[in-house]
PDB file of C-alpha atoms in Angstrom:
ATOM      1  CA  UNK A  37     -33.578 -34.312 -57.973  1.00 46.00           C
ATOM      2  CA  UNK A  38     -32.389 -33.636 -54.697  1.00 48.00           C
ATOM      3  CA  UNK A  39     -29.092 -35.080 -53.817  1.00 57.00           C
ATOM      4  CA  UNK A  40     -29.324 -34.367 -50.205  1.00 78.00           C
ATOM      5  CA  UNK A  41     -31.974 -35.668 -47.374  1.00 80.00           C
ATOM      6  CA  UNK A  42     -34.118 -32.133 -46.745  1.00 88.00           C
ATOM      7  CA  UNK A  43     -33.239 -30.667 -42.799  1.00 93.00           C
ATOM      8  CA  UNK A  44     -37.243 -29.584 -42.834  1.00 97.00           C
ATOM      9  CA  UNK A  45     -38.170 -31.610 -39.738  1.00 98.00           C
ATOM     10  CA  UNK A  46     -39.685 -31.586 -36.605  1.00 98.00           C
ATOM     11  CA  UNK A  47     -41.850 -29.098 -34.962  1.00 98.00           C
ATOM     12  CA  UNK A  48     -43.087 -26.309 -36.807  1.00 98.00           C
ATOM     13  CA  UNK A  49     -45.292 -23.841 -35.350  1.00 98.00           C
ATOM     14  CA  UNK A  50     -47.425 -21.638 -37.940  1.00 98.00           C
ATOM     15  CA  UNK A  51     -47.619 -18.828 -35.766  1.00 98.00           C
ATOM     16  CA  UNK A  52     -50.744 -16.936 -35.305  1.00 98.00           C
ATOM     17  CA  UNK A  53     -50.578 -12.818 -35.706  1.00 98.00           C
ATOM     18  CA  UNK A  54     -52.282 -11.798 -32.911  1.00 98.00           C
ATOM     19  CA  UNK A  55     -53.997  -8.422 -32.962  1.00 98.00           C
ATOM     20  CA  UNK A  56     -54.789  -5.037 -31.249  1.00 98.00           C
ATOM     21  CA  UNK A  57     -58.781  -4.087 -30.587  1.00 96.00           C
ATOM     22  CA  UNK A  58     -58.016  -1.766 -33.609  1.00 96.00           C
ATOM     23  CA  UNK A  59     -56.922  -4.246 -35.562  1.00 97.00           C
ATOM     24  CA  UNK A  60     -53.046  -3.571 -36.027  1.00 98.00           C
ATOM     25  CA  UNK A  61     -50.208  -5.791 -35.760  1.00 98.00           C
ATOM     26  CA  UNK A  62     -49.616  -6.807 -31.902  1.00 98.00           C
ATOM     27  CA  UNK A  63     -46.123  -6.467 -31.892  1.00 98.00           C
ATOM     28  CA  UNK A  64     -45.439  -7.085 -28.555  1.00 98.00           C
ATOM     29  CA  UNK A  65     -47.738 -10.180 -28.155  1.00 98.00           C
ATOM     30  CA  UNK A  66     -46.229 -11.663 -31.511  1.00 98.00           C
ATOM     31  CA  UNK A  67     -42.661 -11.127 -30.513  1.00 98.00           C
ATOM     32  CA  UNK A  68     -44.252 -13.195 -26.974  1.00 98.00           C
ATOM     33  CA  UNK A  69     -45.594 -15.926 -28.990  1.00 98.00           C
ATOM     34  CA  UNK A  70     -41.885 -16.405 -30.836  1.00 98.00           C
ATOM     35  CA  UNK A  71     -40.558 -16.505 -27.316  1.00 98.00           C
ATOM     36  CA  UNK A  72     -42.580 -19.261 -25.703  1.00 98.00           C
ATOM     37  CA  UNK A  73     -41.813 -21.022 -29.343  1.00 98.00           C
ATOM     38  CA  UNK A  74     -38.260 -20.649 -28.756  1.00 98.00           C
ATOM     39  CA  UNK A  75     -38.242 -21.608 -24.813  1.00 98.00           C
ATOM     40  CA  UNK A  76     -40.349 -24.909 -26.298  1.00 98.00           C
ATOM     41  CA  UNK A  77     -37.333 -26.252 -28.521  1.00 98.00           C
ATOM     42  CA  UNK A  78     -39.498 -26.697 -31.453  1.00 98.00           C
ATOM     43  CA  UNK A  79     -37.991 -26.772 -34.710  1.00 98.00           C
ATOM     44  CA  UNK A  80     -39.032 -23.594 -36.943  1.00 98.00           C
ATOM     45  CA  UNK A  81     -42.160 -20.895 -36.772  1.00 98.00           C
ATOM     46  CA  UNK A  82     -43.918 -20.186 -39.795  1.00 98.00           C
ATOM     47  CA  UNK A  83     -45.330 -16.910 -40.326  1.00 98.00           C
ATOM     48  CA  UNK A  84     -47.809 -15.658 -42.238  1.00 98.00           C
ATOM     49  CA  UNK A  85     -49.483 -18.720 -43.030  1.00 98.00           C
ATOM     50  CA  UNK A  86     -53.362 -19.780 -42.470  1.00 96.00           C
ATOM     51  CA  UNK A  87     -53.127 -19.488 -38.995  1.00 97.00           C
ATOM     52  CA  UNK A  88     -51.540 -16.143 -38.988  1.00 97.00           C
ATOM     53  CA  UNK A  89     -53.855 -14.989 -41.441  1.00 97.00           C
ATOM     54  CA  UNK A  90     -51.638 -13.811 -43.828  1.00 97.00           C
ATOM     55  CA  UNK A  91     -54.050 -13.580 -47.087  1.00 97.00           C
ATOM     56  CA  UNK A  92     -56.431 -11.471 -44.532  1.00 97.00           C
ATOM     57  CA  UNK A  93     -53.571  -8.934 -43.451  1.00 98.00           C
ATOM     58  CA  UNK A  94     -52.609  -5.512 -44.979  1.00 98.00           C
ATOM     59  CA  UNK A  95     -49.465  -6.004 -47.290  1.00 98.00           C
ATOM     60  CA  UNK A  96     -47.661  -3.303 -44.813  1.00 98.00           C
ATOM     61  CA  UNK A  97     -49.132  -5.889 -41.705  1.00 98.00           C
ATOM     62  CA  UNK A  98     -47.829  -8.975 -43.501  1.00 98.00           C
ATOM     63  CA  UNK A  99     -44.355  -7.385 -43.713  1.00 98.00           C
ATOM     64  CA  UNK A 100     -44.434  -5.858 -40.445  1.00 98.00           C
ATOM     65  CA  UNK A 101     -45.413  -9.768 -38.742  1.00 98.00           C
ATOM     66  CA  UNK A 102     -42.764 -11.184 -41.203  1.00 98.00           C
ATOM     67  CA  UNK A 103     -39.991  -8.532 -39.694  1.00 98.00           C
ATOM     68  CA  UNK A 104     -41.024  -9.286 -36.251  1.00 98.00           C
ATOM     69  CA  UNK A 105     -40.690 -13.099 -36.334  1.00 98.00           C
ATOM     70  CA  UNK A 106     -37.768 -12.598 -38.023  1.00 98.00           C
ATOM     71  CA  UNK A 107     -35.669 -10.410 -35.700  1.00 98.00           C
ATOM     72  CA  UNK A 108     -36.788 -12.754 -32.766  1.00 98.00           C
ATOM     73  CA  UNK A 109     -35.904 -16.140 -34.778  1.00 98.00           C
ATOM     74  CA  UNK A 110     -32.828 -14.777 -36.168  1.00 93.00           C
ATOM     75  CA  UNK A 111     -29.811 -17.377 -34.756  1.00 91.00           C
ATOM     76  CA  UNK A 112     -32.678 -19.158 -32.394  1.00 96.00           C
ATOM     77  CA  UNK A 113     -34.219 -21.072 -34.857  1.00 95.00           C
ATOM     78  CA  UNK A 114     -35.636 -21.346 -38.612  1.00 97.00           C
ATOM     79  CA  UNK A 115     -37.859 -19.170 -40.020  1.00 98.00           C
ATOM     80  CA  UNK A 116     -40.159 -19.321 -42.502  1.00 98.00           C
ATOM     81  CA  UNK A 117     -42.638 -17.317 -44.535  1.00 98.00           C
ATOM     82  CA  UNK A 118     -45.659 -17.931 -46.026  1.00 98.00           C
ATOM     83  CA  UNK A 119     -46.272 -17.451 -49.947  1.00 98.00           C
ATOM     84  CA  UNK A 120     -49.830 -17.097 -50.171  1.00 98.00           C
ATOM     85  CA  UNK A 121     -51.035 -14.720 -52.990  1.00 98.00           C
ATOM     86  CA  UNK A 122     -54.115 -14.642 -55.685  1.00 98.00           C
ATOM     87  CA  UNK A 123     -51.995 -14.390 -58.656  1.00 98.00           C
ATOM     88  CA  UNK A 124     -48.215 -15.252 -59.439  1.00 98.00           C
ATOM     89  CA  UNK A 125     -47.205 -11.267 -59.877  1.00 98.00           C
ATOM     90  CA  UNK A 126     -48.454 -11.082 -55.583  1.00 98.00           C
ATOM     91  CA  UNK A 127     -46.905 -14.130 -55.054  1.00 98.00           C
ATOM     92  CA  UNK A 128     -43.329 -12.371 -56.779  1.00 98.00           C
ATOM     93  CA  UNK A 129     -43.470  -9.874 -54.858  1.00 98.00           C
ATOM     94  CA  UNK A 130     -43.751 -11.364 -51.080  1.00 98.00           C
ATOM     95  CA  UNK A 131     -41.312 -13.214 -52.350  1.00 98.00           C
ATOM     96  CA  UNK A 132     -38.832 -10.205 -53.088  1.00 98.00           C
ATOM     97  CA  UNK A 133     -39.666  -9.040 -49.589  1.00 98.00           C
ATOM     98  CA  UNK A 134     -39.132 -11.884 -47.741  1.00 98.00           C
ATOM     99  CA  UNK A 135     -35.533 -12.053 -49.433  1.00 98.00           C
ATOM    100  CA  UNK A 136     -35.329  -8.470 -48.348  1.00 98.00           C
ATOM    101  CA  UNK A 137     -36.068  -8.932 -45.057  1.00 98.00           C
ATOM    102  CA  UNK A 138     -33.814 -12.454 -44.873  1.00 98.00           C
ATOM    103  CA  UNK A 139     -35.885 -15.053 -45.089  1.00 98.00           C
ATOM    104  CA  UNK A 140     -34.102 -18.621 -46.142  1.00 98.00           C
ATOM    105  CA  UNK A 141     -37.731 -20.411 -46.636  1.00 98.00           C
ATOM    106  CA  UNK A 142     -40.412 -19.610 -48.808  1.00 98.00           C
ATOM    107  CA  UNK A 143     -44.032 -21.779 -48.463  1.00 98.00           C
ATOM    108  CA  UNK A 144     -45.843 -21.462 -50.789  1.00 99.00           C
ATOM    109  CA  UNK A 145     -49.847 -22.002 -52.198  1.00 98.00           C
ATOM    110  CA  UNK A 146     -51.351 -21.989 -55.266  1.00 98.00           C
ATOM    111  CA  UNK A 147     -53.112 -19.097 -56.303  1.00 98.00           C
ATOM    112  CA  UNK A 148     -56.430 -18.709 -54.456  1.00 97.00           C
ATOM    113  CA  UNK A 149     -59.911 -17.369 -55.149  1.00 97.00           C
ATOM    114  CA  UNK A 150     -59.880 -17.802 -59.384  1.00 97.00           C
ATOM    115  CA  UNK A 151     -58.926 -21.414 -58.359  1.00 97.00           C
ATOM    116  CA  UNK A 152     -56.433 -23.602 -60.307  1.00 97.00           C
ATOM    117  CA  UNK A 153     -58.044 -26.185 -62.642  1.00 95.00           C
ATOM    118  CA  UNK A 154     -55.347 -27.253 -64.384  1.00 97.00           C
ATOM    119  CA  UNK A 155     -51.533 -28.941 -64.164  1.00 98.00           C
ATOM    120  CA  UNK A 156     -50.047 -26.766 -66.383  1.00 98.00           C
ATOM    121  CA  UNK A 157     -51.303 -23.702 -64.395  1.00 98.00           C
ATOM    122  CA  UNK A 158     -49.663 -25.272 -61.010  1.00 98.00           C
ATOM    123  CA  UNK A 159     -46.368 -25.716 -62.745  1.00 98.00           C
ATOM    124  CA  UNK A 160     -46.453 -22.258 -64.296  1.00 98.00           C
ATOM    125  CA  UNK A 161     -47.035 -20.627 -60.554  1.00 98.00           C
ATOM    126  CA  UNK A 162     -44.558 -22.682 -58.607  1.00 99.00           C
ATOM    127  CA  UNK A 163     -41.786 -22.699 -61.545  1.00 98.00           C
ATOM    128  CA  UNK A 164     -42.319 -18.508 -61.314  1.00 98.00           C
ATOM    129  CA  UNK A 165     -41.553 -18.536 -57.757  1.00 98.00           C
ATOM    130  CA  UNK A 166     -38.803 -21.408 -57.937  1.00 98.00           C
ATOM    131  CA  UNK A 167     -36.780 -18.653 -60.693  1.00 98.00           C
ATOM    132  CA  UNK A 168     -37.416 -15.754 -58.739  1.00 98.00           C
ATOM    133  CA  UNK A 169     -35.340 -16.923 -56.036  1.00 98.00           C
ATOM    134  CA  UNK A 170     -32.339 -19.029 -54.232  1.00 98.00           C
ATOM    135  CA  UNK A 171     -34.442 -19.580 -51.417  1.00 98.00           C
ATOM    136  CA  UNK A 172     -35.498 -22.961 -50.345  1.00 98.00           C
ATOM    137  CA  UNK A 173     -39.223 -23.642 -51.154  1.00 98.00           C
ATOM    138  CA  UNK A 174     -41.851 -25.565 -49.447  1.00 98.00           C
ATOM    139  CA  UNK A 175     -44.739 -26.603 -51.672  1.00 98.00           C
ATOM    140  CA  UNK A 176     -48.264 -26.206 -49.315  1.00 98.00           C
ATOM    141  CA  UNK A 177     -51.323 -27.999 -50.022  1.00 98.00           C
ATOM    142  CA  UNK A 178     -53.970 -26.745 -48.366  1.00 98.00           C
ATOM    143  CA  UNK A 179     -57.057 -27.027 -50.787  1.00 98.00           C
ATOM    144  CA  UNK A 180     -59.851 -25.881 -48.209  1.00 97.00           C
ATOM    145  CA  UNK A 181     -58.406 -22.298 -48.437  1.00 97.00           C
ATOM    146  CA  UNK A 182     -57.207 -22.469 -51.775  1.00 98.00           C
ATOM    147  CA  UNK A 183     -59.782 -24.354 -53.732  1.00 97.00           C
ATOM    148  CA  UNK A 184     -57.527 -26.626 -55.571  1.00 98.00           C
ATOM    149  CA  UNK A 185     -55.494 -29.557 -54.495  1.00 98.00           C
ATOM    150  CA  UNK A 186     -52.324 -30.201 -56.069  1.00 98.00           C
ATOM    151  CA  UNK A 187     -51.896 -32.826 -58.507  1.00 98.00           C
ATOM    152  CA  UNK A 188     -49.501 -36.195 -57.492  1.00 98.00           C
ATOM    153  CA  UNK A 189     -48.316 -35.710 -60.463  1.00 98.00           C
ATOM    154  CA  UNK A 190     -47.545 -32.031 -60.205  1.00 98.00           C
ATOM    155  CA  UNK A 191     -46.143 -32.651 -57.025  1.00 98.00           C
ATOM    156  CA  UNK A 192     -43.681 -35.354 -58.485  1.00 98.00           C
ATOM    157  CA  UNK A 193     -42.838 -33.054 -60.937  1.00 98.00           C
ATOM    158  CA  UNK A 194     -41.923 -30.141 -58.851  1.00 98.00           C
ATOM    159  CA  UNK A 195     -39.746 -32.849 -56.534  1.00 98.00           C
ATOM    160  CA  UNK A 196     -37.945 -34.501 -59.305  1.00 98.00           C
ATOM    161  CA  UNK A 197     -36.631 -31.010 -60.744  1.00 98.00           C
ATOM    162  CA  UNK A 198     -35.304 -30.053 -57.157  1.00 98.00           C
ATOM    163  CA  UNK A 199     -37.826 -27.391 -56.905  1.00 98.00           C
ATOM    164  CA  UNK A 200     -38.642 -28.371 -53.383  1.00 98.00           C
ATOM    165  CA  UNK A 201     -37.092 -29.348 -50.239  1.00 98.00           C
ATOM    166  CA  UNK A 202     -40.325 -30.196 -48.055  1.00 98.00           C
ATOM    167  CA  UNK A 203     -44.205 -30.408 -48.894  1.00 98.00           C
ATOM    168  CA  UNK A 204     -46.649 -29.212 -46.611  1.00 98.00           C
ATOM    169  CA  UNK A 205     -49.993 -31.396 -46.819  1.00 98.00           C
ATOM    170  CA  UNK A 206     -53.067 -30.089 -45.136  1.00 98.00           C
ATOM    171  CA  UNK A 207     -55.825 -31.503 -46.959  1.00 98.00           C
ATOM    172  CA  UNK A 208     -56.782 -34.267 -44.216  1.00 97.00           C
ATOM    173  CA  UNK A 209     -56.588 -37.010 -47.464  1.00 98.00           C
ATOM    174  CA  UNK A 210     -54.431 -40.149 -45.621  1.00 98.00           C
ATOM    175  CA  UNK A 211     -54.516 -41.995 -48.972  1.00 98.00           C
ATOM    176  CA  UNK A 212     -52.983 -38.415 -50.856  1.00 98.00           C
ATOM    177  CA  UNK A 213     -50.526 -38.372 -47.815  1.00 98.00           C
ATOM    178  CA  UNK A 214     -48.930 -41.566 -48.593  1.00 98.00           C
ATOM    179  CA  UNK A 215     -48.401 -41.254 -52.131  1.00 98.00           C
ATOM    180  CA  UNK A 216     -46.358 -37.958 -50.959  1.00 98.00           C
ATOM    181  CA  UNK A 217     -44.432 -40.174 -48.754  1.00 98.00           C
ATOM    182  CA  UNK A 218     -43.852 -41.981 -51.493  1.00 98.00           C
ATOM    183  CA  UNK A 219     -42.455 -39.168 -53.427  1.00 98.00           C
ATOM    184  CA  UNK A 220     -40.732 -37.620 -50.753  1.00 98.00           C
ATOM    185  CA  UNK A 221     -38.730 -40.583 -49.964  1.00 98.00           C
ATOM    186  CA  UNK A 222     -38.191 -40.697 -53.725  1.00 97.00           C
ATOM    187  CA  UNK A 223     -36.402 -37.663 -53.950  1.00 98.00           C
ATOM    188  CA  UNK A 224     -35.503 -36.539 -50.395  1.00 97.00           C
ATOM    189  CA  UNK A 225     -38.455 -34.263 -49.779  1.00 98.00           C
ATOM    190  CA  UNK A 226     -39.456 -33.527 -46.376  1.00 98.00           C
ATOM    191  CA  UNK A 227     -43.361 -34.402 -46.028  1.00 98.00           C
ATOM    192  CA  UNK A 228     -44.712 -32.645 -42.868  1.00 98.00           C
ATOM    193  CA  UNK A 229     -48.584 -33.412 -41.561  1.00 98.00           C
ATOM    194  CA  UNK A 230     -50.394 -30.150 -41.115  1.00 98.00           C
ATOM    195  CA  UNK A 231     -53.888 -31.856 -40.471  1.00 97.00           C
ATOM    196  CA  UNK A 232     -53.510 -32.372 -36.294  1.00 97.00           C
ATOM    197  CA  UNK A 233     -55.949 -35.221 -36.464  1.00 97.00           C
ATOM    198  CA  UNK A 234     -53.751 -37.187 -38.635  1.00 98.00           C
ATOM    199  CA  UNK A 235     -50.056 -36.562 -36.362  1.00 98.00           C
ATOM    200  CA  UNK A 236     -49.513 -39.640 -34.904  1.00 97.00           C
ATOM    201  CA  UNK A 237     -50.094 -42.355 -37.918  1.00 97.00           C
ATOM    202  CA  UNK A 238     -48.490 -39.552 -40.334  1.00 98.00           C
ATOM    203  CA  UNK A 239     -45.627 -39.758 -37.890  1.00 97.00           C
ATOM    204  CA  UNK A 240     -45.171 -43.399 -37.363  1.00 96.00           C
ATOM    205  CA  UNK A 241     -45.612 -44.179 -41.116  1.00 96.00           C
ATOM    206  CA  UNK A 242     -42.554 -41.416 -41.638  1.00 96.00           C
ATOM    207  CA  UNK A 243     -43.716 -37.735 -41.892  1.00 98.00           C
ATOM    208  CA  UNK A 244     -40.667 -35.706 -41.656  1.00 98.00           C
ATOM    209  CA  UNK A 245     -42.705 -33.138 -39.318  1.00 98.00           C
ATOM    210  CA  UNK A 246     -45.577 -31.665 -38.187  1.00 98.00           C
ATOM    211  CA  UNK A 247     -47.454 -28.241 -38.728  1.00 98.00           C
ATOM    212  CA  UNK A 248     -49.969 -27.838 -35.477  1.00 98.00           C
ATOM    213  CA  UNK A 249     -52.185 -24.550 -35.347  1.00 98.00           C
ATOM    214  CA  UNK A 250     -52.481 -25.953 -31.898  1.00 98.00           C
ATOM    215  CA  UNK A 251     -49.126 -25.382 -31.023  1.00 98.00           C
ATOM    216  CA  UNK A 252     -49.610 -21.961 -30.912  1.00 98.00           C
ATOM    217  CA  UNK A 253     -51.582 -22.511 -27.733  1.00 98.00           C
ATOM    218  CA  UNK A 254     -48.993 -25.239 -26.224  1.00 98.00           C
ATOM    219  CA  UNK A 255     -45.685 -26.243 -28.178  1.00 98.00           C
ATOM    220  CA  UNK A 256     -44.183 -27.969 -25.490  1.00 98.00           C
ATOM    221  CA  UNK A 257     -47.047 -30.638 -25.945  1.00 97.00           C
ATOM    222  CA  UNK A 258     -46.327 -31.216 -29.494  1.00 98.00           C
ATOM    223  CA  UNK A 259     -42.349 -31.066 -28.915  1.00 98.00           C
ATOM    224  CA  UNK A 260     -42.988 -33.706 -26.555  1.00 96.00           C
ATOM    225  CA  UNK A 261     -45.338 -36.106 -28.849  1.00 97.00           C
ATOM    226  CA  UNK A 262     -43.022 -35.394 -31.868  1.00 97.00           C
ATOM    227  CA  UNK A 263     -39.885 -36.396 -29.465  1.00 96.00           C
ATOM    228  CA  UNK A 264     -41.907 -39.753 -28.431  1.00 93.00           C
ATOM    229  CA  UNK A 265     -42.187 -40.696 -32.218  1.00 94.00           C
ATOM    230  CA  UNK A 266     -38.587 -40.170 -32.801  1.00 92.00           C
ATOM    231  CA  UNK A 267     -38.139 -42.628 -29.925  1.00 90.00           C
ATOM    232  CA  UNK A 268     -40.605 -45.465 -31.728  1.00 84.00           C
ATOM    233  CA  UNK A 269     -43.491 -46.566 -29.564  1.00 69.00           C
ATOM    234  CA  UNK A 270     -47.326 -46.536 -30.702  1.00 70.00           C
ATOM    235  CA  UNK A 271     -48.978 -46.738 -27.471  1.00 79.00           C
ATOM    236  CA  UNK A 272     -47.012 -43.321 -26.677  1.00 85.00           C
ATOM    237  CA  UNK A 273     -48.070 -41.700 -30.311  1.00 93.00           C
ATOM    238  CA  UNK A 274     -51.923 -42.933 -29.886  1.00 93.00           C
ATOM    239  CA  UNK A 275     -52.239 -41.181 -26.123  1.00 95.00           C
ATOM    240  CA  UNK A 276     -50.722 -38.002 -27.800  1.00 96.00           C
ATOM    241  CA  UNK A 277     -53.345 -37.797 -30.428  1.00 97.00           C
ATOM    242  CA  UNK A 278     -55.935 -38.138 -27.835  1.00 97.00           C
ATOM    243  CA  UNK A 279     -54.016 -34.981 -26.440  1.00 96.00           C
ATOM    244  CA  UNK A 280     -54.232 -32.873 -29.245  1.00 98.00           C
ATOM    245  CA  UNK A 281     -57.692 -33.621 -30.492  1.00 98.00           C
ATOM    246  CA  UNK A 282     -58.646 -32.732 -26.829  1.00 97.00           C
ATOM    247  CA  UNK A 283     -57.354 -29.592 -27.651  1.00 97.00           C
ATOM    248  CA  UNK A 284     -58.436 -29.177 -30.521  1.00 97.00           C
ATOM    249  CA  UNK A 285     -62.066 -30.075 -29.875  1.00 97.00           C
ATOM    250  CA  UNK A 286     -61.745 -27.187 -27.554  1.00 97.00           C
ATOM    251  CA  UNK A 287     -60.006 -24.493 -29.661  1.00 97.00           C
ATOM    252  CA  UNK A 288     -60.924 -24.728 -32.871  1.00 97.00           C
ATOM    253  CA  UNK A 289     -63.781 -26.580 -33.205  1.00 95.00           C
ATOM    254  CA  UNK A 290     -66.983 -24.780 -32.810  1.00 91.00           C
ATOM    255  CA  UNK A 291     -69.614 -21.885 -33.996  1.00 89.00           C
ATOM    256  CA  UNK A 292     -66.965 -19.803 -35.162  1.00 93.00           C
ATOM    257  CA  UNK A 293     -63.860 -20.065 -37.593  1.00 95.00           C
ATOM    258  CA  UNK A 294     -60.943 -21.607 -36.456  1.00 97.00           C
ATOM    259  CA  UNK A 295     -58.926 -18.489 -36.502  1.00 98.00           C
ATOM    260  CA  UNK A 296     -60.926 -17.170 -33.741  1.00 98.00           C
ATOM    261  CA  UNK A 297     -60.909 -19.580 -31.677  1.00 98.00           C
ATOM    262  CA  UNK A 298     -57.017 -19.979 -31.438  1.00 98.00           C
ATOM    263  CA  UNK A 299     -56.434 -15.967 -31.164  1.00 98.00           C
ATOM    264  CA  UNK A 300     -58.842 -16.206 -28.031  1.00 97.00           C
ATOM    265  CA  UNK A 301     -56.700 -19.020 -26.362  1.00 97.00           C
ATOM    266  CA  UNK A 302     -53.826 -17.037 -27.188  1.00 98.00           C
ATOM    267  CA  UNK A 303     -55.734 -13.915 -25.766  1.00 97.00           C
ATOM    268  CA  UNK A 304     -56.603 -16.064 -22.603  1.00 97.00           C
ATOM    269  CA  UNK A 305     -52.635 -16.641 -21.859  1.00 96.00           C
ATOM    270  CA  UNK A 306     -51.887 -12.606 -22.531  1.00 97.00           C
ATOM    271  CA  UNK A 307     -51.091 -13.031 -25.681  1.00 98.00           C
ATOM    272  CA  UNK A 308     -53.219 -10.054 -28.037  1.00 98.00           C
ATOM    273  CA  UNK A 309     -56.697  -8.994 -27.888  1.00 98.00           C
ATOM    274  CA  UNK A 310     -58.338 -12.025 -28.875  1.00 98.00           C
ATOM    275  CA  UNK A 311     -59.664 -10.075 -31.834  1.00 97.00           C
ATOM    276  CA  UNK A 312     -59.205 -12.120 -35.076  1.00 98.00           C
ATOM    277  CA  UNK A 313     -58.588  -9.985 -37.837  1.00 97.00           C
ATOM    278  CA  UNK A 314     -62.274  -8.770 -40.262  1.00 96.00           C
ATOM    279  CA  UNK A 315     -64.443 -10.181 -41.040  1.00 97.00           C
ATOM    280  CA  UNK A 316     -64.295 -12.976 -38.550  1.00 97.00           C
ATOM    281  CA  UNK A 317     -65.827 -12.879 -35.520  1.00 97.00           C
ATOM    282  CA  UNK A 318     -64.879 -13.079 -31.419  1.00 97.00           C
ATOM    283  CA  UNK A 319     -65.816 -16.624 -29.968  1.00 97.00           C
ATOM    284  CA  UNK A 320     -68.727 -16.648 -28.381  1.00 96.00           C
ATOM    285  CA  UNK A 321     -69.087 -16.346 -24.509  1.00 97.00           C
ATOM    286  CA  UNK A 322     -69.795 -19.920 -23.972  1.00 96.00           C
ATOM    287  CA  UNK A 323     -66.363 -20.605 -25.992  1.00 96.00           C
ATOM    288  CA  UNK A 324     -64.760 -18.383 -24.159  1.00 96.00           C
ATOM    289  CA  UNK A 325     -65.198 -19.563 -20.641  1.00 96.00           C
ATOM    290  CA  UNK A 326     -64.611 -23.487 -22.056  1.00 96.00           C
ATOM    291  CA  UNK A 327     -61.093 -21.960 -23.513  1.00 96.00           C
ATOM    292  CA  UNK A 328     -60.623 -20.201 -20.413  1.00 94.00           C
ATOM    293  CA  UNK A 329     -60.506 -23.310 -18.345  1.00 92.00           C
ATOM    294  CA  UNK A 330     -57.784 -24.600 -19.981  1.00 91.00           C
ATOM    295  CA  UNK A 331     -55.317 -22.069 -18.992  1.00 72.00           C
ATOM    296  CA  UNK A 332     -57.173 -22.961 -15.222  1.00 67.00           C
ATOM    297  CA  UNK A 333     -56.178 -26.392 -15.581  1.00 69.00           C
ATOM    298  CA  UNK A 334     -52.865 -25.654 -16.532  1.00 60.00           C
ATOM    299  CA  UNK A 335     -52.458 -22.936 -14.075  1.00 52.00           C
ATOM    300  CA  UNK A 336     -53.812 -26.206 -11.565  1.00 45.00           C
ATOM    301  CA  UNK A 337     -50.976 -28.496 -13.573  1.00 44.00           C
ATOM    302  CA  UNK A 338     -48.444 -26.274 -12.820  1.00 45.00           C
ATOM    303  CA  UNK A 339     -49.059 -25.517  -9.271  1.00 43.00           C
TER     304      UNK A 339
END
């Protein structure tokens, strides 16, 4: 068990990895996006997560993101990487070059596409990748992309034997949520919301932190909604979720994936191509213009 409270808190930003028209690594734009992360005051960036499409980049793309947002992070603020692999021997060896590179913070998934059916299966992945390494680990949840949720049980497992210092739930299940709360404040795991339509109750009812693909687009937003919970005061929370499901209604929700639609918002502040990486799509031109006027109405905000 844990004998000390996890520092996993805040604002984290899962950055996305935005892209050239070819399809290559946007260095320039990503080392941008870590920037405007940095100038925010959020807490960490997360690369090579969901939103920065790590499972859909080239292993030589993954490193080259994970080097990038490294080197601009470095003394700034945390970094972390993601973990996300279809079998344990992949997941061992982004884990070997994150430690190479000098990552502190692993998160990581179960194994994807032959989905996870049982506990035992769980435990075997996440105790390989708690032995390979002195690295602090964040257990992810995210069972739309991975196919299998993991257990309560498993979870309390993994927290009890100090495998974990934070959990990172993204299913969208508020009853799941709360039994890691539970656990978390069991064992002094961080619990951090990665579902945006579930911040502000997640927050008020003691999520450590928060995991927006939204911040991408604006983290000062987020800073400043995650600052207002620290500060106590529903009223606040409840017109800051109106915020960011604004937002997101806008960005992400829509005809195409959700990948797309960020990396276009991105693309409409000058940030990469707007190109999400194959075999996703470009939003569609209707999208486009209604993501377009919200840089107009910030442009208007700030003038």
């Amino acid at each position: 068990m844990n004998k000390e409270k996890s520092d996993i808190t805040g604002v984290i930003v899962p950055v996305v990895t935005p892209l050239t028209e070819s399809g290559a690594v946007d260095a320039d734009g990503l080392r941008t996006q870590v920037r405007r992360c940095i100038d925010a005051n959020v807490n960490a960036v997360f690369v090579g997560g969901s939103a920065g499409s790590g499972p859909l980049l080239l292993d030589e793309q993954w490193e080259e993101a994970a080097r990038i947002v490294f080197e601009e992070a470095n003394g700034k603020l945390r970094a972390l990487i993601g973990i996300i692999a279809t079998s344990t021997a992949r997941a061992l060896k982004q884990i070997e070059v994150s430690r190479r590179i000098g990552y502190d913070t692993i998160v990581v998934t179960p194994t994807f596409y032959i989905a996870l059916q049982r506990d035992e299966e769980m435990l075997a992945h996440f105790k390989a990748c708690r032995e390979a390494t002195d690295q602090d680990l964040i257990i992810y949840n995210i069972p739309s992309c991975t196919g299998s949720q993991i257990s309560v049980s498993a979870v309390r497992t993994m927290c009890e034997a100090g495998w974990a210092v934070a959990i990172k739930e993204s299913s969208g299940d508020p009853a799941y949520f709360r039994q890691l709360l539970a656990i978390g404040a069991e064992t002094n795991v961080s619990v951090l919301q990665g579902n945006e339509t579930d911040i502000a109750w997640s927050l008020e009812e003691g999520a450590a932190g928060i995991v927006p693909v939204c911040a991408n687009y604006d983290p000062a937003m987020f800073v400043e909604i995650y600052q207002q919970s620290m500060r106590g005061g529903s009223g606040q929370l409840a017109e800051g979720q109106a915020r960011i499901n604004a937002l997101r209604e806008v960005l992400l929700v829509g005809d195409h994936n959700w990948i797309a639609g960020i990396t276009w918002g991105l693309h409409t502040l000058g940030i990469g191509s707007g190109v999400p990486p194959r075999p996703l799509q470009v939003v569609g031109e209707d999208r486009k213009a209604l993501i377009s006027s919200l840089a107009a109405q910030d442009q208007k905000l700030a003038g």
